[in-house]
Amino acid sequence: MKVIITGAAGCIGKQLVETLLQQSYQVFATDIKPNPFPQHAGLIYQQLDITSDEFLHWVEQVRPQGVIHLASVLQISKTLTRELAYKIDVQATENLTNLCAQIGVEKFVITTSGAAYGYHPENINSLITEDRPTKGNMDYFYSDHKAQVEQIMANAVDTYPDMKQVILRPGAIIGPNFEGPVVNLFEQRIITGLIGYPGPFNFIWSLDVVDYLVEAVTTDITGQFNVAGDGALSMRQIAKRLNKSYLPLPPLLIQAALSILKPLGIIQYGPEQVKFIKYRPVLDNSKIKQQFNHQPRYTSEQALDAYLQLSSTDVEQ
C-alpha cells in the first residue's frame, strides 16, 4: 500500500513515518523542512511546499492508495502571517482533497483539532461529542482554519462518496520529543489562569495519535473522531503537577492587559484570547474507543505524569 504523509517532519509525522516503515508500507513523505530521516528502505521523501503546483504534481505521480494529511500551522508570526497560514491550512487542503478524489485515492485521513468546535459558553461543564457542530472562532486563526477544513471534508463526502475519509480531532497532544504551545505552557515560571474558570485540558499521548492514524488509513473505518484520554485536568491541577505556582487573575484584568500589550507588539495575543481559557472544549472519547481497536495508553492525568517523568529523565541525563 502506498501512503503519502504530509507534515512528515513534525513531531507526529516523524513518529508516524517510522511506524509505517516498520509495518512494511511504501511511504512517501513530504514537508517544507529538509529530510529529517536517516536512510530508510521504503521511504521516499520530498521537500515540498504543499501550496505549490509542484506538490500537487508529485501527489499525482505517486498515486497513493492512502493519504494522511498532517501539515498545518500551529502559530503565526511576522513571517508566517494569517494570510499565509490560510493558504497552507485551508486552500492547500481543499486542493489536495480534490486531487486525491480525482486520482482515485481510497482513504484520506486528516487531523484537525478539538479547537474546531470553537471556544463558546456552551462548552462549560459539558463533554463535547462528535455530534456538536464544528464552529470555530473567527478571531483565533487556528480554531477558524480547523473548522473551515472540517467543512471542506464534509463537502468532499457529498462530492466524492467513493473516497473514504477519517477526521481525527485531538485534544492537547503531549509525548516523547513533542513540541508546541501546550509544552510552552509547561515552561512558564508561573501558571496563570482566570478566576472562576478552571481551563480544563484533555491530554492525549502522541504515540496514541500515531496508532489511531495507522488504524484509520489501513482499515475501513470512516467518520469523525475526538482523540483524547479519559478525563481532564484544570490549570490549577497542571500547575500542581509541575510544582509551579498557580495565579488565577480576574478576566477583566487580563483583557485590559492584553488590549495594551498587543498594540505595543509585546505579545501577539489580544483581549479576545480570554475566551480560549474560559471556554476550553473537553472532548468525549467514547466514539473512538468503541470503533477503533486501539485504546488510549493513558488517561489525561496519566499522560501528563508520563510526560513529566520523561522530562525529568532528560534533565537528569
XYZ file of C-alpha atoms in Angstrom:
317
model
C 0.000 0.000 0.000
C 1.360 3.426 -0.986
C 0.786 6.074 1.685
C 1.584 9.789 1.396
C 2.195 11.698 4.639
C 2.236 15.494 4.654
C 3.803 17.364 7.543
C 6.158 14.398 7.883
C 8.922 16.391 9.606
C 6.647 17.368 12.500
C 6.537 15.579 15.847
C 3.605 13.315 14.923
C 4.763 12.971 11.308
C 8.188 11.616 12.215
C 6.750 9.042 14.597
C 4.143 8.053 12.006
C 6.719 7.566 9.238
C 8.813 5.320 11.491
C 5.759 3.275 12.487
C 4.534 2.698 8.927
C 8.010 1.764 7.725
C 8.255 -0.855 10.465
C 4.997 -2.320 9.139
C 6.369 -2.519 5.569
C 4.179 0.114 3.958
C 5.510 2.058 0.972
C 5.839 5.511 2.499
C 6.040 8.778 0.567
C 6.705 11.629 2.977
C 6.795 15.368 2.438
C 7.335 18.553 4.401
C 8.616 22.050 3.741
C 11.531 21.153 6.050
C 14.568 19.135 4.918
C 14.515 15.352 5.228
C 14.829 14.539 8.979
C 15.147 10.791 8.483
C 18.232 8.605 8.124
C 18.425 6.313 5.143
C 15.359 4.083 5.113
C 14.459 1.390 2.637
C 10.899 2.001 1.514
C 10.885 5.748 2.282
C 10.733 8.382 -0.437
C 10.982 11.919 0.940
C 10.323 15.138 -0.957
C 10.902 18.610 0.475
C 7.895 20.462 -0.906
C 5.599 23.394 -0.170
C 2.054 21.994 -0.058
C 0.686 25.247 -1.507
C 2.730 24.723 -4.699
C 1.797 23.133 -8.020
C 4.959 21.047 -7.684
C 3.470 19.330 -4.627
C 0.236 18.512 -6.439
C 2.147 17.151 -9.440
C 4.142 14.914 -7.101
C 0.974 13.517 -5.470
C -0.470 12.860 -8.916
C 2.671 10.985 -9.964
C 2.742 8.853 -6.805
C -0.964 7.949 -6.984
C -1.191 6.603 -3.440
C -3.947 4.423 -2.046
C -3.890 6.367 1.216
C -3.112 9.938 2.267
C -2.510 11.143 5.828
C -2.645 14.934 5.849
C -0.924 16.404 8.905
C 0.568 19.631 7.518
C -0.822 22.742 9.213
C 0.204 25.905 11.038
C 0.290 25.977 14.841
C 1.371 29.572 15.401
C 1.559 32.690 13.258
C 4.369 35.232 13.337
C 5.706 38.248 11.445
C 6.970 35.963 8.682
C 4.171 33.393 8.813
C 1.101 35.595 8.587
C -2.537 34.622 8.910
C -2.911 35.006 5.133
C -0.123 32.504 4.515
C -1.488 30.216 7.212
C -4.844 30.255 5.407
C -3.179 29.155 2.167
C -1.449 26.291 3.972
C -4.304 25.190 6.217
C -7.382 25.727 4.085
C -6.597 26.277 0.414
C -3.905 23.601 0.205
C -6.174 21.111 1.989
C -9.009 21.777 -0.441
C -6.689 21.411 -3.433
C -5.247 18.171 -2.075
C -8.671 16.729 -1.272
C -9.963 17.437 -4.776
C -6.878 15.965 -6.411
C -6.957 12.837 -4.264
C -10.549 12.164 -5.245
C -9.727 12.702 -8.929
C -6.795 10.258 -8.943
C -8.647 7.550 -7.052
C -7.202 7.745 -3.539
C -9.079 5.175 -1.489
C -8.588 6.619 2.007
C -7.990 10.216 3.104
C -7.104 10.741 6.765
C -6.687 14.183 8.293
C -6.087 15.654 11.731
C -7.958 18.792 12.695
C -8.340 19.607 16.416
C -10.737 19.878 19.299
C -10.333 23.610 18.629
C -12.540 23.121 15.553
C -15.561 23.053 17.893
C -14.697 26.578 18.963
C -14.464 28.258 22.338
C -18.036 29.063 23.331
C -20.009 29.407 26.605
C -21.861 26.147 25.988
C -18.548 24.315 26.442
C -18.592 24.951 30.196
C -19.281 21.784 32.209
C -20.039 19.900 29.003
C -18.386 16.915 27.343
C -18.305 17.559 23.599
C -19.278 14.679 21.336
C -18.783 14.435 17.590
C -22.411 15.462 17.096
C -21.533 19.039 18.122
C -21.111 21.284 15.042
C -17.570 22.479 14.366
C -17.961 26.248 14.567
C -14.529 27.706 15.184
C -13.794 31.259 16.315
C -13.014 33.815 13.628
C -10.701 35.745 15.945
C -8.465 32.708 16.541
C -6.900 31.590 13.264
C -6.206 28.019 14.411
C -9.777 27.341 15.514
C -11.198 29.122 12.461
C -9.000 27.252 9.971
C -9.708 23.861 11.537
C -13.454 24.495 11.304
C -13.076 25.517 7.645
C -11.113 22.344 6.935
C -13.903 20.339 8.550
C -16.357 21.973 6.130
C -14.123 21.073 3.178
C -14.127 17.454 4.287
C -17.906 17.488 4.811
C -18.336 18.775 1.257
C -15.990 16.067 -0.019
C -18.198 13.351 1.486
C -21.041 14.552 -0.725
C -18.954 15.333 -3.818
C -16.633 12.319 -3.697
C -18.504 9.483 -1.937
C -16.051 6.852 -3.215
C -13.133 8.361 -1.273
C -13.394 7.183 2.310
C -12.220 9.624 4.954
C -11.397 9.831 8.630
C -11.122 13.070 10.600
C -9.277 12.921 13.915
C -9.836 15.791 16.362
C -7.104 15.578 19.014
C -7.100 17.318 22.336
C -3.804 18.613 23.750
C -1.059 16.317 22.438
C 1.977 15.547 24.592
C 4.602 12.842 24.389
C 8.234 11.984 23.673
C 10.138 14.817 21.975
C 6.898 16.709 21.446
C 6.875 20.468 20.957
C 4.103 23.033 20.691
C 2.017 25.637 22.528
C 0.978 23.200 25.266
C 4.592 22.366 26.088
C 5.348 26.098 26.057
C 2.686 26.491 28.760
C 4.538 23.999 30.948
C 7.717 26.077 30.682
C 6.207 29.227 32.203
C 7.562 30.155 35.626
C 4.052 30.813 36.936
C 0.919 29.195 35.511
C -1.704 31.891 35.152
C -5.419 31.310 34.812
C -8.751 33.042 35.254
C -10.722 33.342 38.467
C -13.874 31.247 38.159
C -12.732 29.271 35.103
C -10.766 26.033 35.528
C -9.380 25.981 31.959
C -9.617 22.184 31.524
C -7.174 20.244 29.343
C -7.780 16.888 27.656
C -4.408 15.237 27.063
C -3.605 12.536 24.520
C -0.265 10.757 24.202
C 1.444 11.407 20.857
C 2.022 7.701 20.180
C -1.706 7.110 20.613
C -2.371 9.649 17.865
C 0.092 7.772 15.649
C -1.606 4.436 16.319
C -5.010 5.918 15.532
C -3.681 7.356 12.264
C -2.277 3.990 11.215
C -5.519 2.191 12.012
C -7.526 4.906 10.261
C -5.623 4.621 6.968
C -5.367 0.819 6.914
C -8.947 -0.182 7.810
C -12.477 0.516 6.581
C -13.245 2.871 9.492
C -14.728 6.210 8.413
C -16.071 9.286 10.165
C -15.090 11.969 12.649
C -13.492 11.129 15.975
C -12.411 13.011 19.080
C -8.966 11.864 20.217
C -8.371 12.272 23.947
C -7.570 10.373 27.079
C -10.223 9.908 29.741
C -10.866 12.896 31.986
C -9.359 16.369 32.065
C -7.057 18.445 34.254
C -7.627 22.035 35.304
C -4.856 24.606 35.036
C -4.555 24.558 38.823
C -4.045 20.775 38.761
C -1.485 21.115 35.971
C 0.441 23.731 37.951
C 0.474 21.442 40.992
C 1.946 18.585 38.972
C 4.545 20.950 37.530
C 5.436 22.089 41.069
C 4.746 25.654 39.991
C 2.651 28.451 41.427
C -0.834 28.942 40.053
C -2.066 32.525 39.765
C -5.740 32.982 38.801
C -6.472 36.542 37.708
C -9.726 38.442 37.060
C -10.790 38.056 33.395
C -11.316 41.821 33.022
C -7.769 42.470 34.211
C -6.335 40.056 31.647
C -8.449 41.588 28.888
C -7.253 45.088 29.798
C -3.604 43.998 29.875
C -3.829 42.238 26.520
C -5.562 45.236 24.927
C -2.498 47.322 25.864
C 0.302 44.823 25.222
C -0.801 43.623 21.772
C -0.795 47.073 20.058
C 2.682 47.647 21.514
C 3.891 44.492 19.806
C 4.953 42.900 23.102
C 2.686 39.879 22.587
C 0.711 38.519 19.626
C -2.493 37.873 21.603
C -5.325 40.351 22.095
C -8.177 40.568 24.641
C -10.253 38.130 22.609
C -7.906 35.368 23.815
C -9.549 35.326 27.247
C -12.362 33.131 25.971
C -9.846 30.463 24.998
C -9.228 29.876 28.685
C -12.842 30.444 29.753
C -14.400 28.033 27.291
C -11.843 25.307 26.608
C -13.554 22.290 24.979
C -13.424 18.972 26.821
C -13.725 16.073 24.395
C -15.812 12.951 24.849
C -13.746 9.975 23.610
C -16.487 7.321 23.699
C -16.858 7.014 19.928
C -13.207 6.369 19.117
C -12.912 3.850 21.951
C -15.930 1.980 20.592
C -14.966 1.917 16.903
C -11.150 1.606 16.934
C -9.220 -1.408 18.142
C -6.520 0.825 19.577
C -7.259 2.197 23.040
C -5.517 5.173 24.684
C -2.427 4.217 26.675
C -3.145 6.833 29.316
C -5.870 8.940 30.844
C -5.301 12.700 30.633
C -3.823 12.616 34.135
C -1.531 9.675 33.354
C -0.389 11.255 30.081
C 0.753 14.391 31.868
C 2.534 12.347 34.539
C 4.276 10.259 31.856
C 5.381 13.402 30.036
C 6.747 14.936 33.217
C 8.580 11.697 34.001
C 10.215 11.803 30.554
C 11.130 15.463 31.048
C 12.739 14.820 34.434
C 14.749 11.931 32.975
C 16.021 14.172 30.164
C 17.084 16.823 32.707
C 18.968 14.247 34.785
C 20.817 12.986 31.727
